Amino acid sequence: MLQGRDEMTESEVIVMILKGNQDKYRILVEKYQTMVFRTCIGFLHNKDDADDLSQEVFIQAYQSLNKFKGESAFATWIYRIAVNASLNKVRRNSRSPIFNRLNSLLVTGNEREISVPAFDNEDPENILIRLEKSKWIQNALDTLPENQRTAIVLSKYDDLSQKEIAEIMNTTEGAVEALMQRAKTNLRIKLSTSYKKNR
Amino acid sequence: MNCQICQQESEKYREEKLSGDLKIQVEAHLQQCAECAESYRIHSTADSIINQERAILPANDLTERIMDRIEKLEDTGNKNSKPFLRVLQPVLIITSMAAAIFIGVLIGNIYKPTGTVISRPVELSLIDDATIESVDILSNE
């Protein structure tokens, strides 16, 4: 349970928001923004897109807060919203790749770059190599089936346990374990294949 | 140790969760087997790339952006939720449409055509067009 700045529990905060004290939502945003952002970047691999999507996730959660019954933890609930929003965004992007490419060119003036933080005084060649490797890993992740990809993102990016992933995905721990195994096998095959191609 | 066990244990090895005998066995296998060593390198690279992405933080002003949007949402929601406005808006639309129709009908009834009116002789209205023979038929005869 969240012990906020006012020593309030999470459910108390939610009740206050529902009563009209909208500013209390800030407590939930500050607490969960990093985890929502990590989920989004795990699916989208772009900082700006992940920022925008995180914003949408919190707005959607705020608008549906009256539907939150407290049957699961707020974290589980908001993770579900973040996963669904990310999957929808990925589906939209894959449906209109040409439009997205044109849009990114028009909006930013050049093709959107994959987000990899640059280290101070890093050699430009190293940055390029790292970018290439990032694309290679991200392409392998992106070709996984949706449920395997969700399990991998929640495990690797959000560092969640199988139990937590099972709650978010509304399935059993055994099913998540099987899903993770299949995802890792698929990832190993995809990574090895593309590694040999790019060598 | 065979390749299958090595592949199974390599994730724990990468995460430094292996210890003792098993760790030594994995290390020994990775030194002997080129295929497993390559797989280990690939996965280590993948792990480091994922960790780099995990290190990215959300925008500093993300909370403010969210709260601003919520404030705007609330403002629009409050405006829309004023009960008299919600009732008044459709009533005003329907009333103005009814008034427009009424005025239109009223003006239509008041209007009386002035100026030259072409009067038709009464005889003309008695002519039965159906009985007049076609000009084509007449010209063929």
mmCIF file of C-alpha atoms in Angstrom:
data_model
loop_
_atom_site.group_PDB
_atom_site.id
_atom_site.type_symbol
_atom_site.label_atom_id
_atom_site.label_comp_id
_atom_site.label_asym_id
_atom_site.label_seq_id
_atom_site.Cartn_x
_atom_site.Cartn_y
_atom_site.Cartn_z
ATOM 1 C CA MET A 1 0.000 0.000 0.000
ATOM 2 C CA LEU A 2 1.090 3.482 -0.799
ATOM 3 C CA GLN A 3 2.017 5.636 2.137
ATOM 4 C CA GLY A 4 1.765 9.035 0.495
ATOM 5 C CA ARG A 5 3.074 12.376 1.615
ATOM 6 C CA ASP A 6 -0.032 12.794 3.759
ATOM 7 C CA GLU A 7 0.311 9.274 5.167
ATOM 8 C CA MET A 8 -2.772 8.277 3.223
ATOM 9 C CA THR A 9 -3.382 4.827 1.849
ATOM 10 C CA GLU A 10 -3.807 4.330 -1.869
ATOM 11 C CA SER A 11 -7.522 3.611 -1.537
ATOM 12 C CA GLU A 12 -7.999 6.772 0.540
ATOM 13 C CA VAL A 13 -6.270 8.776 -2.187
ATOM 14 C CA ILE A 14 -8.565 7.245 -4.813
ATOM 15 C CA VAL A 15 -11.669 8.012 -2.734
ATOM 16 C CA MET A 16 -10.546 11.635 -2.379
ATOM 17 C CA ILE A 17 -9.977 11.937 -6.134
ATOM 18 C CA LEU A 18 -13.413 10.479 -6.830
ATOM 19 C CA LYS A 19 -14.920 13.012 -4.427
ATOM 20 C CA GLY A 20 -13.490 15.780 -6.609
ATOM 21 C CA ASN A 21 -10.057 16.395 -5.119
ATOM 22 C CA GLN A 22 -8.321 15.975 -8.480
ATOM 23 C CA ASP A 23 -4.974 17.316 -7.266
ATOM 24 C CA LYS A 24 -4.494 14.129 -5.212
ATOM 25 C CA TYR A 25 -4.044 12.274 -8.510
ATOM 26 C CA ARG A 26 -0.562 13.810 -8.573
ATOM 27 C CA ILE A 27 0.423 11.371 -5.790
ATOM 28 C CA LEU A 28 -0.463 8.388 -7.966
ATOM 29 C CA VAL A 29 1.171 9.898 -11.067
ATOM 30 C CA GLU A 30 4.431 10.563 -9.236
ATOM 31 C CA LYS A 31 4.469 7.077 -7.756
ATOM 32 C CA TYR A 32 3.689 5.143 -10.934
ATOM 33 C CA GLN A 33 5.038 7.251 -13.794
ATOM 34 C CA THR A 34 8.411 5.490 -14.026
ATOM 35 C CA MET A 35 6.921 2.006 -14.157
ATOM 36 C CA VAL A 36 4.296 3.039 -16.724
ATOM 37 C CA PHE A 37 7.012 4.749 -18.769
ATOM 38 C CA ARG A 38 9.215 1.620 -18.655
ATOM 39 C CA THR A 39 6.376 -0.546 -19.912
ATOM 40 C CA CYS A 40 5.716 1.916 -22.743
ATOM 41 C CA ILE A 41 9.378 2.172 -23.753
ATOM 42 C CA GLY A 42 9.647 -1.632 -23.667
ATOM 43 C CA PHE A 43 7.046 -1.762 -26.414
ATOM 44 C CA LEU A 44 7.841 1.429 -28.342
ATOM 45 C CA HIS A 45 11.641 1.895 -27.902
ATOM 46 C CA ASN A 46 11.351 5.660 -28.289
ATOM 47 C CA LYS A 47 11.469 8.148 -25.424
ATOM 48 C CA ASP A 48 9.111 10.753 -26.915
ATOM 49 C CA ASP A 49 6.531 8.128 -27.889
ATOM 50 C CA ALA A 50 6.806 6.528 -24.445
ATOM 51 C CA ASP A 51 6.316 9.944 -22.765
ATOM 52 C CA ASP A 52 3.219 10.646 -24.871
ATOM 53 C CA LEU A 53 1.781 7.206 -24.276
ATOM 54 C CA SER A 54 2.439 7.376 -20.513
ATOM 55 C CA GLN A 55 0.456 10.616 -20.493
ATOM 56 C CA GLU A 56 -2.430 8.912 -22.311
ATOM 57 C CA VAL A 57 -2.308 5.988 -19.871
ATOM 58 C CA PHE A 58 -2.680 8.282 -16.848
ATOM 59 C CA ILE A 59 -5.479 10.270 -18.483
ATOM 60 C CA GLN A 60 -7.297 7.044 -19.373
ATOM 61 C CA ALA A 61 -6.804 5.745 -15.818
ATOM 62 C CA TYR A 62 -8.132 9.027 -14.375
ATOM 63 C CA GLN A 63 -11.221 8.893 -16.571
ATOM 64 C CA SER A 64 -11.900 5.258 -15.615
ATOM 65 C CA LEU A 65 -11.020 5.632 -11.933
ATOM 66 C CA ASN A 66 -14.660 5.175 -10.930
ATOM 67 C CA LYS A 67 -14.505 1.704 -12.516
ATOM 68 C CA PHE A 68 -11.577 0.702 -10.287
ATOM 69 C CA LYS A 69 -13.157 -1.567 -7.699
ATOM 70 C CA GLY A 70 -10.033 -2.283 -5.690
ATOM 71 C CA GLU A 71 -10.236 -6.013 -6.444
ATOM 72 C CA SER A 72 -6.618 -5.861 -7.604
ATOM 73 C CA ALA A 73 -3.852 -3.472 -6.581
ATOM 74 C CA PHE A 74 -3.850 -0.075 -8.300
ATOM 75 C CA ALA A 75 -0.415 -0.980 -9.711
ATOM 76 C CA THR A 76 -1.827 -4.102 -11.393
ATOM 77 C CA TRP A 77 -4.740 -2.093 -12.780
ATOM 78 C CA ILE A 78 -2.577 0.681 -14.232
ATOM 79 C CA TYR A 79 -0.098 -1.877 -15.636
ATOM 80 C CA ARG A 80 -3.026 -3.459 -17.515
ATOM 81 C CA ILE A 81 -3.980 -0.079 -18.965
ATOM 82 C CA ALA A 82 -0.339 0.583 -19.930
ATOM 83 C CA VAL A 83 0.042 -2.842 -21.606
ATOM 84 C CA ASN A 84 -3.241 -2.481 -23.531
ATOM 85 C CA ALA A 85 -2.424 1.070 -24.618
ATOM 86 C CA SER A 86 1.070 -0.017 -25.736
ATOM 87 C CA LEU A 87 -0.265 -2.999 -27.692
ATOM 88 C CA ASN A 88 -2.880 -0.774 -29.369
ATOM 89 C CA LYS A 89 -0.199 1.753 -30.296
ATOM 90 C CA VAL A 90 2.066 -1.002 -31.688
ATOM 91 C CA ARG A 91 -0.871 -2.419 -33.714
ATOM 92 C CA ARG A 92 -1.684 1.041 -35.094
ATOM 93 C CA ASN A 93 1.961 1.602 -36.024
ATOM 94 C CA SER A 94 2.225 -1.760 -37.777
ATOM 95 C CA ARG A 95 -1.017 -1.128 -39.695
ATOM 96 C CA SER A 96 0.200 2.147 -41.175
ATOM 97 C CA PRO A 97 4.015 1.987 -41.414
ATOM 98 C CA ILE A 98 4.200 4.293 -44.438
ATOM 99 C CA PHE A 99 2.022 6.932 -42.806
ATOM 100 C CA ASN A 100 4.075 6.746 -39.598
ATOM 101 C CA ARG A 101 7.318 7.080 -41.515
ATOM 102 C CA LEU A 102 6.014 10.106 -43.395
ATOM 103 C CA ASN A 103 4.564 11.557 -40.221
ATOM 104 C CA SER A 104 7.825 11.202 -38.311
ATOM 105 C CA LEU A 105 9.693 12.830 -41.193
ATOM 106 C CA LEU A 106 7.251 15.725 -41.330
ATOM 107 C CA VAL A 107 7.014 16.215 -37.589
ATOM 108 C CA THR A 108 10.638 15.949 -36.582
ATOM 109 C CA GLY A 109 12.366 16.690 -39.847
ATOM 110 C CA ASN A 110 14.163 13.373 -39.810
ATOM 111 C CA GLU A 111 13.495 9.775 -39.022
ATOM 112 C CA ARG A 112 12.801 9.112 -35.368
ATOM 113 C CA GLU A 113 15.725 7.608 -33.610
ATOM 114 C CA ILE A 114 15.666 4.649 -31.313
ATOM 115 C CA SER A 115 16.294 5.812 -27.782
ATOM 116 C CA VAL A 116 19.601 4.753 -26.358
ATOM 117 C CA PRO A 117 21.190 7.070 -23.817
ATOM 118 C CA ALA A 118 24.558 8.465 -24.901
ATOM 119 C CA PHE A 119 27.410 8.340 -22.443
ATOM 120 C CA ASP A 120 29.664 11.344 -21.872
ATOM 121 C CA ASN A 121 32.629 11.579 -24.280
ATOM 122 C CA GLU A 122 31.504 8.429 -26.097
ATOM 123 C CA ASP A 123 33.133 7.717 -29.429
ATOM 124 C CA PRO A 124 30.606 8.370 -32.313
ATOM 125 C CA GLU A 125 31.523 4.992 -33.806
ATOM 126 C CA ASN A 126 30.587 3.332 -30.529
ATOM 127 C CA ILE A 127 27.261 5.174 -30.517
ATOM 128 C CA LEU A 128 26.546 3.902 -34.045
ATOM 129 C CA ILE A 129 27.453 0.337 -33.106
ATOM 130 C CA ARG A 130 25.229 0.545 -30.050
ATOM 131 C CA LEU A 131 22.364 1.936 -32.150
ATOM 132 C CA GLU A 132 22.748 -0.912 -34.634
ATOM 133 C CA LYS A 133 22.720 -3.456 -31.835
ATOM 134 C CA SER A 134 19.654 -1.773 -30.296
ATOM 135 C CA LYS A 135 17.752 -2.007 -33.574
ATOM 136 C CA TRP A 136 18.715 -5.637 -33.847
ATOM 137 C CA ILE A 137 17.499 -6.499 -30.334
ATOM 138 C CA GLN A 138 14.354 -4.407 -30.698
ATOM 139 C CA ASN A 139 13.450 -5.993 -34.033
ATOM 140 C CA ALA A 140 13.771 -9.434 -32.448
ATOM 141 C CA LEU A 141 11.523 -8.356 -29.543
ATOM 142 C CA ASP A 142 8.977 -6.763 -31.867
ATOM 143 C CA THR A 143 8.467 -9.950 -33.880
ATOM 144 C CA LEU A 144 7.407 -11.986 -30.832
ATOM 145 C CA PRO A 145 3.686 -12.795 -30.455
ATOM 146 C CA GLU A 146 1.845 -10.205 -28.319
ATOM 147 C CA ASN A 147 1.469 -12.304 -25.157
ATOM 148 C CA GLN A 148 5.120 -13.454 -25.219
ATOM 149 C CA ARG A 149 6.241 -9.891 -25.837
ATOM 150 C CA THR A 150 4.109 -8.616 -22.944
ATOM 151 C CA ALA A 151 5.583 -11.220 -20.596
ATOM 152 C CA ILE A 152 9.143 -10.347 -21.670
ATOM 153 C CA VAL A 153 8.602 -6.577 -21.342
ATOM 154 C CA LEU A 154 7.044 -6.915 -17.880
ATOM 155 C CA SER A 155 9.828 -9.229 -16.784
ATOM 156 C CA LYS A 156 12.872 -7.532 -18.324
ATOM 157 C CA TYR A 157 11.860 -3.858 -18.295
ATOM 158 C CA ASP A 158 9.687 -3.720 -15.184
ATOM 159 C CA ASP A 159 11.490 -6.465 -13.304
ATOM 160 C CA LEU A 160 8.209 -8.083 -12.226
ATOM 161 C CA SER A 161 7.863 -11.579 -10.792
ATOM 162 C CA GLN A 162 5.913 -14.325 -12.556
ATOM 163 C CA LYS A 163 3.133 -13.915 -9.976
ATOM 164 C CA GLU A 164 2.806 -10.192 -10.712
ATOM 165 C CA ILE A 165 2.906 -10.798 -14.478
ATOM 166 C CA ALA A 166 0.208 -13.465 -14.093
ATOM 167 C CA GLU A 167 -2.027 -10.984 -12.237
ATOM 168 C CA ILE A 168 -1.554 -8.315 -14.887
ATOM 169 C CA MET A 169 -2.124 -10.724 -17.757
ATOM 170 C CA ASN A 170 -5.039 -12.308 -15.920
ATOM 171 C CA THR A 171 -3.612 -15.807 -16.153
ATOM 172 C CA THR A 172 -1.880 -18.392 -13.973
ATOM 173 C CA GLU A 173 1.756 -18.426 -12.902
ATOM 174 C CA GLY A 174 2.227 -21.707 -14.767
ATOM 175 C CA ALA A 175 0.936 -20.140 -17.970
ATOM 176 C CA VAL A 176 3.335 -17.213 -17.551
ATOM 177 C CA GLU A 177 6.244 -19.583 -16.965
ATOM 178 C CA ALA A 178 5.400 -21.468 -20.166
ATOM 179 C CA LEU A 179 4.999 -18.162 -22.006
ATOM 180 C CA MET A 180 8.370 -16.928 -20.781
ATOM 181 C CA GLN A 181 10.056 -20.155 -21.853
ATOM 182 C CA ARG A 182 8.569 -19.915 -25.336
ATOM 183 C CA ALA A 183 9.459 -16.219 -25.532
ATOM 184 C CA LYS A 184 13.078 -16.884 -24.535
ATOM 185 C CA THR A 185 13.399 -19.746 -27.022
ATOM 186 C CA ASN A 186 11.916 -17.621 -29.805
ATOM 187 C CA LEU A 187 14.115 -14.700 -28.853
ATOM 188 C CA ARG A 188 17.211 -16.915 -28.832
ATOM 189 C CA ILE A 189 16.398 -18.219 -32.331
ATOM 190 C CA LYS A 190 15.590 -14.751 -33.699
ATOM 191 C CA LEU A 191 18.675 -13.160 -32.134
ATOM 192 C CA SER A 192 20.990 -15.918 -33.330
ATOM 193 C CA THR A 193 19.566 -15.793 -36.865
ATOM 194 C CA SER A 194 19.824 -12.017 -37.197
ATOM 195 C CA TYR A 195 23.250 -12.022 -35.515
ATOM 196 C CA LYS A 196 24.567 -14.475 -38.116
ATOM 197 C CA LYS A 197 23.000 -12.411 -40.925
ATOM 198 C CA ASN A 198 24.521 -9.154 -39.705
ATOM 199 C CA ARG A 199 27.927 -10.533 -38.905
ATOM 200 C CA MET B 1 27.566 -30.345 -18.808
ATOM 201 C CA ASN B 2 25.769 -30.496 -22.137
ATOM 202 C CA CYS B 3 24.590 -27.586 -24.356
ATOM 203 C CA GLN B 4 20.919 -27.859 -23.288
ATOM 204 C CA ILE B 5 21.710 -27.487 -19.578
ATOM 205 C CA CYS B 6 24.166 -24.697 -20.338
ATOM 206 C CA GLN B 7 21.496 -22.769 -22.309
ATOM 207 C CA GLN B 8 19.033 -23.260 -19.452
ATOM 208 C CA GLU B 9 21.459 -22.057 -16.818
ATOM 209 C CA SER B 10 23.116 -19.287 -18.813
ATOM 210 C CA GLU B 11 20.418 -16.734 -17.925
ATOM 211 C CA LYS B 12 21.027 -17.259 -14.218
ATOM 212 C CA TYR B 13 24.757 -17.120 -14.916
ATOM 213 C CA ARG B 14 24.378 -13.781 -16.723
ATOM 214 C CA GLU B 15 22.340 -12.451 -13.832
ATOM 215 C CA GLU B 16 25.037 -13.695 -11.439
ATOM 216 C CA LYS B 17 22.536 -15.926 -9.683
ATOM 217 C CA LEU B 18 24.628 -19.076 -10.047
ATOM 218 C CA SER B 19 27.152 -20.143 -7.486
ATOM 219 C CA GLY B 20 29.398 -23.009 -6.583
ATOM 220 C CA ASP B 21 29.777 -26.069 -8.730
ATOM 221 C CA LEU B 22 27.103 -25.159 -11.292
ATOM 222 C CA LYS B 23 28.778 -21.820 -12.005
ATOM 223 C CA ILE B 24 32.137 -23.505 -12.580
ATOM 224 C CA GLN B 25 30.501 -26.067 -14.891
ATOM 225 C CA VAL B 26 28.811 -23.345 -16.975
ATOM 226 C CA GLU B 27 32.071 -21.392 -17.251
ATOM 227 C CA ALA B 28 33.956 -24.523 -18.319
ATOM 228 C CA HIS B 29 31.312 -25.348 -20.951
ATOM 229 C CA LEU B 30 31.337 -21.790 -22.328
ATOM 230 C CA GLN B 31 35.112 -22.046 -22.795
ATOM 231 C CA GLN B 32 34.830 -25.339 -24.675
ATOM 232 C CA CYS B 33 31.660 -24.839 -26.766
ATOM 233 C CA ALA B 34 31.812 -22.111 -29.438
ATOM 234 C CA GLU B 35 28.049 -22.247 -30.115
ATOM 235 C CA CYS B 36 27.066 -21.757 -26.468
ATOM 236 C CA ALA B 37 29.712 -19.051 -26.087
ATOM 237 C CA GLU B 38 28.224 -17.185 -29.059
ATOM 238 C CA SER B 39 24.704 -17.548 -27.664
ATOM 239 C CA TYR B 40 25.981 -16.231 -24.325
ATOM 240 C CA ARG B 41 27.526 -13.180 -26.054
ATOM 241 C CA ILE B 42 24.302 -12.465 -27.971
ATOM 242 C CA HIS B 43 22.195 -12.607 -24.826
ATOM 243 C CA SER B 44 24.645 -10.525 -22.831
ATOM 244 C CA THR B 45 24.410 -7.855 -25.538
ATOM 245 C CA ALA B 46 20.595 -8.076 -25.485
ATOM 246 C CA ASP B 47 20.587 -7.710 -21.704
ATOM 247 C CA SER B 48 22.836 -4.661 -21.827
ATOM 248 C CA ILE B 49 20.677 -2.994 -24.503
ATOM 249 C CA ILE B 50 17.522 -3.616 -22.446
ATOM 250 C CA ASN B 51 19.264 -2.222 -19.369
ATOM 251 C CA GLN B 52 20.224 0.901 -21.330
ATOM 252 C CA GLU B 53 16.581 1.412 -22.311
ATOM 253 C CA ARG B 54 15.520 0.827 -18.722
ATOM 254 C CA ALA B 55 17.888 3.592 -17.659
ATOM 255 C CA ILE B 56 15.919 6.174 -19.669
ATOM 256 C CA LEU B 57 13.707 8.251 -17.409
ATOM 257 C CA PRO B 58 10.378 9.895 -18.238
ATOM 258 C CA ALA B 59 10.306 13.619 -19.051
ATOM 259 C CA ASN B 60 10.751 15.865 -16.009
ATOM 260 C CA ASP B 61 7.509 17.671 -16.723
ATOM 261 C CA LEU B 62 5.429 14.526 -17.305
ATOM 262 C CA THR B 63 3.503 14.922 -14.035
ATOM 263 C CA GLU B 64 2.753 18.573 -14.801
ATOM 264 C CA ARG B 65 1.608 17.732 -18.331
ATOM 265 C CA ILE B 66 -0.745 15.069 -16.994
ATOM 266 C CA MET B 67 -2.128 17.316 -14.255
ATOM 267 C CA ASP B 68 -2.639 20.182 -16.736
ATOM 268 C CA ARG B 69 -4.625 17.934 -19.036
ATOM 269 C CA ILE B 70 -6.702 16.659 -16.141
ATOM 270 C CA GLU B 71 -7.442 20.237 -15.085
ATOM 271 C CA LYS B 72 -8.582 21.064 -18.624
ATOM 272 C CA LEU B 73 -10.679 17.900 -18.715
ATOM 273 C CA GLU B 74 -12.323 18.873 -15.446
ATOM 274 C CA ASP B 75 -13.008 22.410 -16.713
ATOM 275 C CA THR B 76 -14.701 21.129 -19.870
ATOM 276 C CA GLY B 77 -16.500 18.501 -17.814
ATOM 277 C CA ASN B 78 -17.816 21.110 -15.389
ATOM 278 C CA LYS B 79 -19.001 23.355 -18.201
ATOM 279 C CA ASN B 80 -20.830 20.480 -19.817
ATOM 280 C CA SER B 81 -22.218 19.220 -16.572
ATOM 281 C CA LYS B 82 -24.172 22.429 -15.687
ATOM 282 C CA PRO B 83 -27.732 21.013 -15.707
ATOM 283 C CA PHE B 84 -29.507 24.131 -17.027
ATOM 284 C CA LEU B 85 -27.034 24.312 -19.950
ATOM 285 C CA ARG B 86 -27.540 20.647 -20.764
ATOM 286 C CA VAL B 87 -31.334 21.156 -20.934
ATOM 287 C CA LEU B 88 -31.248 24.617 -22.441
ATOM 288 C CA GLN B 89 -29.041 23.770 -25.408
ATOM 289 C CA PRO B 90 -31.390 21.292 -27.176
ATOM 290 C CA VAL B 91 -34.457 23.345 -26.195
ATOM 291 C CA LEU B 92 -32.931 26.436 -27.814
ATOM 292 C CA ILE B 93 -32.083 24.526 -30.996
ATOM 293 C CA ILE B 94 -35.588 23.036 -31.329
ATOM 294 C CA THR B 95 -37.264 26.390 -30.543
ATOM 295 C CA SER B 96 -35.198 28.266 -33.110
ATOM 296 C CA MET B 97 -35.952 25.623 -35.786
ATOM 297 C CA ALA B 98 -39.706 25.761 -35.027
ATOM 298 C CA ALA B 99 -39.618 29.576 -35.120
ATOM 299 C CA ALA B 100 -37.858 29.515 -38.501
ATOM 300 C CA ILE B 101 -40.484 27.149 -39.967
ATOM 301 C CA PHE B 102 -43.366 29.208 -38.511
ATOM 302 C CA ILE B 103 -41.987 32.480 -39.881
ATOM 303 C CA GLY B 104 -41.427 30.821 -43.267
ATOM 304 C CA VAL B 105 -45.039 29.606 -43.460
ATOM 305 C CA LEU B 106 -46.325 33.009 -42.247
ATOM 306 C CA ILE B 107 -44.382 34.916 -44.911
ATOM 307 C CA GLY B 108 -45.569 32.413 -47.527
ATOM 308 C CA ASN B 109 -49.205 33.047 -46.608
ATOM 309 C CA ILE B 110 -48.851 36.836 -46.457
ATOM 310 C CA TYR B 111 -47.231 37.022 -49.871
ATOM 311 C CA LYS B 112 -49.642 38.014 -52.646
ATOM 312 C CA PRO B 113 -48.218 38.162 -56.150
ATOM 313 C CA THR B 114 -48.462 41.604 -57.669
ATOM 314 C CA GLY B 115 -47.801 42.931 -61.183
ATOM 315 C CA THR B 116 -48.844 41.276 -64.480
ATOM 316 C CA VAL B 117 -50.698 38.044 -64.107
ATOM 317 C CA ILE B 118 -51.173 36.052 -67.273
ATOM 318 C CA SER B 119 -54.816 35.182 -67.434
ATOM 319 C CA ARG B 120 -55.884 32.073 -69.295
ATOM 320 C CA PRO B 121 -59.151 32.087 -71.158
ATOM 321 C CA VAL B 122 -61.676 29.633 -69.721
ATOM 322 C CA GLU B 123 -61.976 27.864 -73.119
ATOM 323 C CA LEU B 124 -58.354 26.778 -73.035
ATOM 324 C CA SER B 125 -58.897 24.803 -69.877
ATOM 325 C CA LEU B 126 -61.667 22.856 -71.582
ATOM 326 C CA ILE B 127 -59.393 21.505 -74.325
ATOM 327 C CA ASP B 128 -58.655 17.818 -73.840
ATOM 328 C CA ASP B 129 -55.052 17.333 -74.955
ATOM 329 C CA ALA B 130 -55.450 13.551 -75.098
ATOM 330 C CA THR B 131 -57.818 13.712 -78.001
ATOM 331 C CA ILE B 132 -55.519 15.800 -80.198
ATOM 332 C CA GLU B 133 -53.875 13.672 -82.865
ATOM 333 C CA SER B 134 -50.132 13.474 -83.018
ATOM 334 C CA VAL B 135 -48.476 15.691 -85.623
ATOM 335 C CA ASP B 136 -46.311 12.708 -86.673
ATOM 336 C CA ILE B 137 -49.337 10.591 -87.476
ATOM 337 C CA LEU B 138 -50.837 13.406 -89.530
ATOM 338 C CA SER B 139 -47.645 13.997 -91.505
ATOM 339 C CA ASN B 140 -47.345 10.271 -92.385
ATOM 340 C CA GLU B 141 -50.746 10.154 -94.017
#
